[in-house]
Tab-separated table of C-alpha atoms in Angstrom:
chain	number	residue	atom	x	y	z
A	1	MET	CA	231.196	197.223	60.664
A	2	HIS	CA	231.810	198.554	64.142
A	3	SER	CA	228.507	200.427	64.138
A	4	LYS	CA	226.623	197.270	63.164
A	5	LEU	CA	228.319	195.367	65.964
A	6	LEU	CA	227.498	198.121	68.454
A	7	SER	CA	223.848	198.131	67.361
A	8	ALA	CA	223.661	194.381	67.812
A	9	LEU	CA	225.135	194.632	71.284
A	10	LEU	CA	222.642	197.353	72.245
A	11	VAL	CA	219.727	195.271	71.017
A	12	ALA	CA	220.994	192.268	72.926
A	13	GLY	CA	221.467	194.384	76.018
A	14	SER	CA	217.914	195.734	75.751
A	15	ALA	CA	216.560	192.228	75.397
A	16	SER	CA	218.369	191.125	78.532
A	17	VAL	CA	216.858	194.051	80.488
A	18	VAL	CA	213.359	193.146	79.337
A	19	SER	CA	213.851	189.482	80.170
A	20	ALA	CA	214.937	190.477	83.699
A	21	ALA	CA	211.331	191.321	84.554
A	22	THR	CA	210.605	187.901	86.014
A	23	THR	CA	207.656	186.294	87.785
A	24	CYS	CA	207.806	183.944	90.774
A	25	THR	CA	204.930	181.487	90.886
A	26	LYS	CA	205.562	179.656	94.162
A	27	ASP	CA	204.794	180.820	97.701
A	28	ILE	CA	207.784	182.342	99.480
A	29	LYS	CA	208.588	181.920	103.159
A	30	VAL	CA	210.905	184.593	104.520
A	31	THR	CA	213.235	183.414	107.291
A	32	GLN	CA	215.798	186.224	107.367
A	33	PRO	CA	215.593	190.033	107.662
A	34	THR	CA	216.969	190.744	104.143
A	35	PRO	CA	215.609	188.043	101.844
A	36	ILE	CA	216.705	187.812	98.213
A	37	ILE	CA	213.569	187.848	96.047
A	38	SER	CA	214.720	188.188	92.443
A	39	CYS	CA	211.418	188.744	90.674
A	40	ASP	CA	209.294	191.769	89.874
A	41	VAL	CA	206.003	189.913	90.295
A	42	VAL	CA	205.275	187.358	92.969
A	43	ASP	CA	202.302	185.473	91.549
A	44	ALA	CA	201.834	183.785	94.910
A	45	SER	CA	202.020	184.742	98.598
A	46	ILE	CA	204.845	185.802	100.903
A	47	THR	CA	204.818	184.757	104.559
A	48	VAL	CA	207.344	186.038	107.079
A	49	ASP	CA	208.392	183.516	109.698
A	50	ALA	CA	207.738	184.459	113.324
A	51	SER	CA	211.456	184.025	114.101
A	52	VAL	CA	212.523	186.991	111.934
A	53	ALA	CA	213.888	189.776	114.156
A	54	GLY	CA	215.263	193.295	113.802
A	55	GLY	CA	214.671	195.158	110.557
A	56	LEU	CA	212.819	193.377	107.739
A	57	SER	CA	213.559	194.716	104.240
A	58	ILE	CA	211.587	193.315	101.298
A	59	GLU	CA	213.293	194.520	98.127
A	60	GLY	CA	212.745	193.422	94.537
A	61	PRO	CA	209.070	192.626	94.029
A	62	LYS	CA	206.790	195.352	92.672
A	63	THR	CA	203.589	193.311	92.809
A	64	ILE	CA	202.345	190.492	95.007
A	65	THR	CA	199.225	188.892	93.558
A	66	GLY	CA	198.619	186.873	96.708
A	67	ASP	CA	199.076	187.777	100.383
A	68	LEU	CA	201.842	189.352	102.419
A	69	ILE	CA	201.505	187.908	105.920
A	70	ILE	CA	203.639	189.117	108.833
A	71	THR	CA	202.286	187.840	112.149
A	72	ASN	CA	203.585	187.013	115.628
A	73	ALA	CA	207.145	188.102	114.863
A	74	SER	CA	207.555	189.485	118.356
A	75	GLN	CA	211.171	190.639	117.830
A	76	LEU	CA	210.561	192.511	114.586
A	77	ILE	CA	211.372	196.231	114.964
A	78	SER	CA	210.895	197.652	111.456
A	79	ILE	CA	209.434	196.737	108.055
A	80	SER	CA	210.388	198.476	104.823
A	81	SER	CA	210.266	198.174	101.050
A	82	SER	CA	211.220	200.684	98.369
A	83	THR	CA	209.944	198.579	95.447
A	84	LEU	CA	206.590	197.063	96.439
A	85	GLN	CA	203.731	198.940	94.735
A	86	SER	CA	200.750	196.602	94.904
A	87	ILE	CA	199.420	193.794	97.135
A	88	GLU	CA	196.412	192.144	95.523
A	89	GLY	CA	195.618	189.785	98.375
A	90	ASN	CA	195.660	190.350	102.122
A	91	PHE	CA	198.352	192.497	103.751
A	92	GLU	CA	198.276	191.329	107.364
A	93	LEU	CA	200.308	192.765	110.215
A	94	SER	CA	199.433	191.440	113.656
A	95	GLY	CA	201.040	190.438	116.923
A	96	LEU	CA	204.189	192.466	116.226
A	97	ASP	CA	204.911	193.637	119.750
A	98	LEU	CA	208.080	195.641	119.024
A	99	LEU	CA	207.276	197.013	115.570
A	100	SER	CA	207.880	200.769	115.641
A	101	SER	CA	208.547	201.602	111.967
A	102	LEU	CA	206.550	200.698	108.837
A	103	ASN	CA	207.757	202.324	105.624
A	104	MET	CA	206.430	201.020	102.307
A	105	ALA	CA	207.624	203.961	100.226
A	106	ALA	CA	206.211	202.811	96.865
A	107	LEU	CA	202.967	201.134	97.984
A	108	LYS	CA	199.912	202.540	96.191
A	109	SER	CA	197.347	199.758	95.964
A	110	LEU	CA	195.973	197.240	98.445
A	111	ASN	CA	193.129	194.791	98.438
A	112	LYS	CA	192.751	193.921	102.115
A	113	LEU	CA	194.696	195.554	104.945
A	114	ASN	CA	194.587	194.060	108.421
A	115	MET	CA	196.628	195.831	111.134
A	116	GLN	CA	196.009	194.446	114.628
A	117	SER	CA	197.770	194.240	117.984
A	118	LEU	CA	200.645	196.582	117.134
A	119	ARG	CA	201.724	197.891	120.542
A	120	GLN	CA	204.585	200.188	119.490
A	121	LEU	CA	203.598	201.509	116.046
A	122	SER	CA	202.328	205.103	116.188
A	123	THR	CA	202.571	206.072	112.484
A	124	PHE	CA	203.233	204.426	109.130
A	125	THR	CA	204.109	205.414	105.554
A	126	PHE	CA	202.470	203.982	102.438
A	127	GLY	CA	203.652	205.526	99.169
A	128	THR	CA	204.470	209.185	98.633
A	129	SER	CA	200.843	210.245	99.093
A	130	GLY	CA	199.349	207.197	100.790
A	131	VAL	CA	197.425	204.203	99.486
A	132	SER	CA	194.708	205.347	97.090
A	133	LYS	CA	192.960	202.023	96.508
A	134	ALA	CA	191.743	199.324	98.916
A	135	SER	CA	188.701	197.103	99.416
A	136	THR	CA	188.768	196.120	103.099
A	137	ILE	CA	190.684	197.801	105.918
A	138	VAL	CA	190.800	196.833	109.599
A	139	ILE	CA	192.820	198.921	112.084
A	140	ALA	CA	192.387	197.454	115.579
A	141	ASP	CA	194.138	197.351	118.949
A	142	THR	CA	197.048	199.593	117.997
A	143	VAL	CA	198.720	202.729	119.380
A	144	LEU	CA	198.472	204.524	116.048
A	145	THR	CA	197.974	208.284	116.323
A	146	ASP	CA	197.777	209.051	112.603
A	147	LEU	CA	196.111	207.381	109.608
A	148	SER	CA	197.296	209.795	106.920
A	149	GLY	CA	198.977	206.871	105.126
A	150	LEU	CA	195.482	205.849	103.996
A	151	ASN	CA	194.653	208.286	101.216
A	152	ILE	CA	191.844	206.155	99.818
A	153	ASN	CA	188.988	207.412	97.643
A	154	SER	CA	186.704	204.383	97.810
A	155	VAL	CA	186.488	201.376	100.114
A	156	ASP	CA	184.128	198.485	100.659
A	157	SER	CA	184.672	198.164	104.410
A	158	LEU	CA	186.631	200.312	106.863
A	159	THR	CA	186.834	199.297	110.531
A	160	ILE	CA	188.776	201.402	113.051
A	161	THR	CA	188.378	200.124	116.591
A	162	ASN	CA	190.079	200.152	119.979
A	163	ASN	CA	192.984	202.399	119.007
A	164	LYS	CA	193.199	204.355	122.255
A	165	ARG	CA	195.665	207.012	121.054
A	166	LEU	CA	193.811	207.787	117.845
A	167	THR	CA	191.743	210.948	118.349
A	168	ALA	CA	191.301	212.212	114.782
A	169	TYR	CA	190.709	210.842	111.303
A	170	ASN	CA	190.665	213.162	108.292
A	171	SER	CA	189.802	211.299	105.120
A	172	ASP	CA	189.168	212.007	101.429
A	173	LEU	CA	186.901	208.988	101.140
A	174	ALA	CA	184.071	209.611	98.685
A	175	ASN	CA	182.338	206.236	98.696
A	176	ILE	CA	181.865	203.433	101.264
A	177	THR	CA	180.090	200.504	99.633
A	178	SER	CA	179.642	198.253	102.664
A	179	LEU	CA	180.636	199.391	106.181
A	180	LEU	CA	182.196	202.252	108.094
A	181	SER	CA	182.712	201.284	111.724
A	182	VAL	CA	184.607	203.644	114.047
A	183	THR	CA	184.261	202.486	117.646
A	184	SER	CA	186.060	202.687	121.003
A	185	ASN	CA	189.079	204.700	119.910
A	186	GLY	CA	190.675	207.662	121.727
A	187	ASN	CA	188.530	210.037	123.748
A	188	ASN	CA	186.992	212.879	121.768
A	189	MET	CA	187.560	211.168	118.426
A	190	GLU	CA	186.929	213.631	115.590
A	191	ILE	CA	186.118	212.375	112.095
A	192	ASN	CA	186.177	214.641	109.055
A	193	MET	CA	185.042	213.155	105.748
A	194	THR	CA	184.425	216.260	103.703
A	195	LYS	CA	184.232	214.412	100.359
A	196	LEU	CA	182.024	211.495	101.376
A	197	THR	CA	178.861	211.376	99.226
A	198	THR	CA	177.611	207.779	99.489
A	199	ALA	CA	177.761	205.217	102.270
A	200	ALA	CA	176.094	201.963	103.224
A	201	GLU	CA	176.278	201.054	106.932
A	202	ILE	CA	177.759	203.603	109.368
A	203	GLN	CA	178.387	202.635	113.019
A	204	LEU	CA	179.940	205.124	115.432
A	205	SER	CA	180.776	205.034	119.132
A	206	ASN	CA	183.051	207.153	121.339
A	207	VAL	CA	183.076	209.840	118.647
A	208	LYS	CA	183.001	213.564	119.438
A	209	SER	CA	182.211	214.756	115.920
A	210	PHE	CA	181.370	213.321	112.517
A	211	VAL	CA	181.562	215.894	109.733
A	212	VAL	CA	180.058	214.780	106.403
A	213	PRO	CA	178.838	217.921	104.592
A	214	LYS	CA	178.435	216.214	101.179
A	215	LEU	CA	176.884	212.935	102.285
A	216	LYS	CA	173.661	212.424	100.305
A	217	THR	CA	172.738	208.760	100.447
A	218	ILE	CA	172.955	206.003	103.063
A	219	THR	CA	171.867	202.706	101.532
A	220	GLU	CA	171.647	200.886	104.870
A	221	SER	CA	171.853	202.392	108.404
A	222	LEU	CA	173.285	205.278	110.424
A	223	LYS	CA	173.922	204.363	114.062
A	224	PHE	CA	175.326	206.476	116.895
A	225	ASP	CA	175.620	204.391	120.062
A	226	THR	CA	177.365	205.615	123.236
A	227	ASN	CA	179.207	208.738	122.124
A	228	PRO	CA	179.757	210.563	125.465
A	229	GLU	CA	181.172	213.771	123.933
A	230	LEU	CA	178.904	214.100	120.890
A	231	THR	CA	176.806	217.277	121.181
A	232	THR	CA	175.334	217.731	117.681
A	233	PHE	CA	175.109	215.970	114.355
A	234	THR	CA	174.104	217.527	111.049
A	235	ALA	CA	173.562	215.783	107.728
A	236	LYS	CA	172.323	218.627	105.607
A	237	ASN	CA	172.288	216.764	102.268
A	238	ILE	CA	171.042	213.276	103.144
A	239	THR	CA	167.712	212.597	101.436
A	240	SER	CA	167.127	208.919	102.243
A	241	ILE	CA	168.291	206.179	104.618
A	242	LYS	CA	167.080	202.741	103.630
A	243	ASP	CA	167.245	201.061	107.041
A	244	SER	CA	167.775	202.521	110.537
A	245	VAL	CA	168.519	205.917	112.012
A	246	THR	CA	169.657	205.295	115.585
A	247	PHE	CA	170.830	207.607	118.374
A	248	ILE	CA	171.193	205.751	121.688
A	249	ASN	CA	173.109	206.621	124.892
A	250	ASN	CA	174.683	209.875	123.718
A	251	ASN	CA	174.607	211.769	127.009
A	252	LYS	CA	175.611	215.228	125.742
A	253	LEU	CA	173.706	215.154	122.477
A	254	THR	CA	171.340	218.122	122.237
A	255	ASN	CA	170.406	218.261	118.578
A	256	VAL	CA	170.318	216.218	115.376
A	257	SER	CA	169.476	217.795	112.030
A	258	PHE	CA	168.429	216.130	108.772
A	259	PRO	CA	166.823	219.035	106.870
A	260	LEU	CA	166.365	217.164	103.544
A	261	LEU	CA	165.652	213.643	104.795
A	262	THR	CA	162.357	212.363	103.380
A	263	SER	CA	162.394	208.587	103.902
A	264	ILE	CA	163.900	206.096	106.348
A	265	GLY	CA	163.539	202.455	107.330
A	266	ASP	CA	163.006	203.071	111.049
A	267	MET	CA	164.031	205.499	113.782
A	268	THR	CA	165.207	205.002	117.367
A	269	ILE	CA	166.186	207.965	119.563
A	270	GLN	CA	166.655	206.869	123.182
A	271	ASN	CA	168.518	207.825	126.350
A	272	ASN	CA	170.093	211.006	125.019
A	273	THR	CA	169.426	212.804	128.283
A	274	LYS	CA	170.331	216.343	127.135
A	275	MET	CA	168.112	216.203	124.055
A	276	LEU	CA	164.977	218.157	124.921
A	277	ALA	CA	163.465	218.301	121.442
A	278	VAL	CA	163.193	216.205	118.306
A	279	GLU	CA	162.842	218.861	115.630
A	280	GLY	CA	165.489	218.030	113.033
A	281	PHE	CA	163.323	216.062	110.580
A	282	PRO	CA	161.170	218.734	108.867
A	283	LYS	CA	160.684	216.792	105.598
A	284	LEU	CA	160.493	213.234	106.883
A	285	SER	CA	157.366	211.797	105.288
A	286	THR	CA	157.841	208.030	104.981
A	287	VAL	CA	158.967	205.463	107.567
A	288	ALA	CA	159.058	201.888	106.268
A	289	GLY	CA	159.349	200.417	109.776
A	290	GLY	CA	158.589	202.028	113.123
A	291	ILE	CA	159.481	204.969	115.358
A	292	ILE	CA	160.763	204.763	118.947
A	293	LEU	CA	161.385	208.004	120.840
A	294	ARG	CA	162.286	207.762	124.530
A	295	GLY	CA	163.830	210.578	126.524
A	296	ASN	CA	163.433	213.914	128.270
A	297	PHE	CA	161.666	215.521	125.337
A	298	GLU	CA	159.695	218.705	125.798
A	299	ASN	CA	158.802	218.936	122.139
A	300	VAL	CA	158.621	216.545	119.192
A	301	GLU	CA	157.906	217.700	115.652
A	302	LEU	CA	157.466	215.549	112.550
A	303	PRO	CA	155.411	217.965	110.435
A	304	ALA	CA	155.664	216.150	107.081
A	305	LEU	CA	154.893	212.635	108.324
A	306	LYS	CA	152.508	210.866	105.918
A	307	GLU	CA	153.186	207.149	106.248
A	308	VAL	CA	154.539	204.856	108.983
A	309	ASP	CA	154.213	201.198	108.061
A	310	GLY	CA	155.159	199.986	111.550
A	311	GLY	CA	154.249	201.274	115.003
A	312	CYS	CA	155.154	204.365	117.006
A	313	THR	CA	156.159	204.577	120.658
A	314	VAL	CA	156.920	207.933	122.250
A	315	LEU	CA	157.753	208.179	125.951
A	316	SER	CA	159.016	211.274	127.753
A	317	THR	CA	159.838	212.188	131.328
A	318	THR	CA	158.014	215.496	130.680
A	319	ASP	CA	154.507	216.430	129.616
A	320	ILE	CA	154.176	215.971	125.855
A	321	SER	CA	150.402	215.591	125.784
A	322	ALA	CA	150.090	218.223	123.055
A	323	PHE	CA	152.271	216.245	120.701
A	324	CYS	CA	150.631	212.966	121.711
A	325	GLY	CA	147.488	214.392	120.162
A	326	PHE	CA	149.327	214.531	116.840
A	327	PHE	CA	150.355	210.879	117.112
A	328	ASN	CA	146.876	209.785	118.141
A	329	ASP	CA	145.385	211.627	115.196
A	330	ALA	CA	147.947	210.115	112.812
A	331	HIS	CA	147.035	206.652	114.066
A	332	SER	CA	143.326	207.232	113.647
A	333	LYS	CA	143.936	208.417	110.068
A	334	LYS	CA	145.979	205.251	109.324
A	335	ILE	CA	149.133	207.273	108.756
A	336	ILE	CA	150.580	205.051	111.476
A	337	LYS	CA	149.616	201.530	110.471
A	338	GLY	CA	151.005	199.652	113.489
A	339	THR	CA	150.343	200.095	117.202
A	340	GLU	CA	150.737	203.572	118.650
A	341	SER	CA	151.541	204.686	122.193
A	342	CYS	CA	152.448	208.162	123.351
A	343	LYS	CA	152.938	208.807	127.074
A	344	SER	CA	153.975	211.738	129.233
A	345	ASN	CA	155.709	211.870	132.628
A	346	VAL	CA	157.303	208.421	132.357
A	347	LYS	CA	160.105	208.240	134.926
A	348	ALA	CA	161.817	205.391	133.106
A	349	ALA	CA	161.397	206.887	129.635
A	350	ASN	CA	165.138	206.754	128.895
A	351	GLU	CA	165.343	203.065	129.692
A	352	GLY	CA	164.512	200.184	127.459
A	353	GLY	CA	162.458	198.192	129.936
A	354	SER	CA	159.095	198.622	131.668
A	355	ASP	CA	157.502	202.045	131.812
A	356	GLY	CA	156.470	201.643	135.436
A	357	ASP	CA	153.135	202.626	136.898
A	358	SER	CA	153.721	206.340	137.465
A	359	SER	CA	153.020	207.509	133.923
A	360	THR	CA	150.113	209.498	132.520
A	361	SER	CA	148.835	208.049	129.266
A	362	SER	CA	147.950	210.353	126.402
A	363	SER	CA	147.353	207.577	123.920
A	364	GLY	CA	144.112	207.825	122.015
A	365	SER	CA	143.523	204.115	121.425
A	366	GLY	CA	141.165	202.608	123.955
A	367	SER	CA	141.912	205.129	126.685
A	368	SER	CA	138.381	205.684	127.967
A	369	GLY	CA	135.163	203.842	128.837
A	370	ASN	CA	134.979	200.054	128.880
A	371	GLY	CA	138.052	199.731	126.675
A	372	THR	CA	140.505	200.634	129.464
A	373	ASP	CA	141.497	197.055	130.272
A	374	ASN	CA	142.086	196.325	126.603
A	375	ALA	CA	144.254	199.444	126.271
A	376	VAL	CA	146.410	198.418	129.239
A	377	ALA	CA	146.838	194.922	127.776
A	378	ALA	CA	147.756	196.335	124.373
A	379	LEU	CA	150.224	198.726	125.955
A	380	SER	CA	151.854	195.889	127.892
A	381	VAL	CA	152.292	193.864	124.691
A	382	ASN	CA	153.651	196.938	122.944
A	383	ASN	CA	156.218	197.490	125.686
A	384	VAL	CA	157.433	193.898	125.381
A	385	LEU	CA	157.815	194.355	121.637
A	386	LEU	CA	159.564	197.679	122.259
A	387	GLY	CA	162.085	196.059	124.589
A	388	VAL	CA	162.798	193.320	122.044
A	389	SER	CA	163.191	195.800	119.182
A	390	VAL	CA	165.540	198.071	121.146
A	391	ILE	CA	167.691	195.131	122.253
A	392	ALA	CA	167.814	193.859	118.674
A	393	GLY	CA	168.716	197.336	117.418
A	394	MET	CA	171.516	197.663	119.965
A	395	ALA	CA	172.806	194.190	119.084
A	396	GLN	CA	173.246	195.299	115.479
A	397	LEU	CA	175.622	197.994	116.652
A	398	TRP	CA	178.159	195.537	118.057
């Protein structure tokens, strides 16, 4: 009799434990540092009022299906949770002037993370080994020195910008489906993505190094714009880039190497004043758009080039007449289908504007006899188009 009663009590007790796993279905507004949220799942959003100060502790919920928004709480010093594992909406932290501690010890999964204008936060903790899943991440205008809390394998979009104390990012990312943008962070920013194999759009500025030994495919563009400390870049396994390959205003860059690259959308290499040769594209055969090379080149080699659907413009401050012969020949054989201009000794070769009058033309189209006037007119039109295309290319970087 007693054993039957005990069994009944145990069953009832188990049922009460199961029923304790509750779900809240209405949005919650937090107005105090230690709110009481008595549900495991918040099937709604949580917003923290800007008046909350001191240490915010969110205990109870394991999952938030909506957003967790903490903005403009200028007196908030710390944020913590030992229970929250997943945020399926937007986790936004911004305008928290005094926030110096962020510890979400159980957090493993995010959808969108937006961390902006955090003037005192140098590090953060997400989970025991960092967040492993996220779709969109923006880290901007912070004093963060470490991003090890982001242990993500795949992301749609990752933007890291204007974090002046951040000088390194080591990531296990393997796939970027939309955008990687790392711009205007600490001087000599070093990026190591040793597991990255596939990316879409990559935009980099103020980066000293970008190590991607396994990267094979870029479905959109690769753009290096204004990286003062970048000296070399190697992508030994990339075979195709659908849109643009761009290196502009990288003053210490001496060499780029794409040993397996066979096809690209278009190429712009301009104002990299230490780069004396373009020799890192030995297998490049197909260019869907055009080629613009402007600099202090002494040698340019594209030995496998078979098809350029757009035009080619090559300008150097040095004498590259020997290579201009290659371009002229490629144009005459219809390998280059658009307009072609190759010029030596152009003082303003690194600039995007007019070539000036001090250059020596080595172009083969209309460069002798009665066609001289027509060649000059064509070259002038080509330079206007060049200026427009460079400006448009640079605009895409911002």
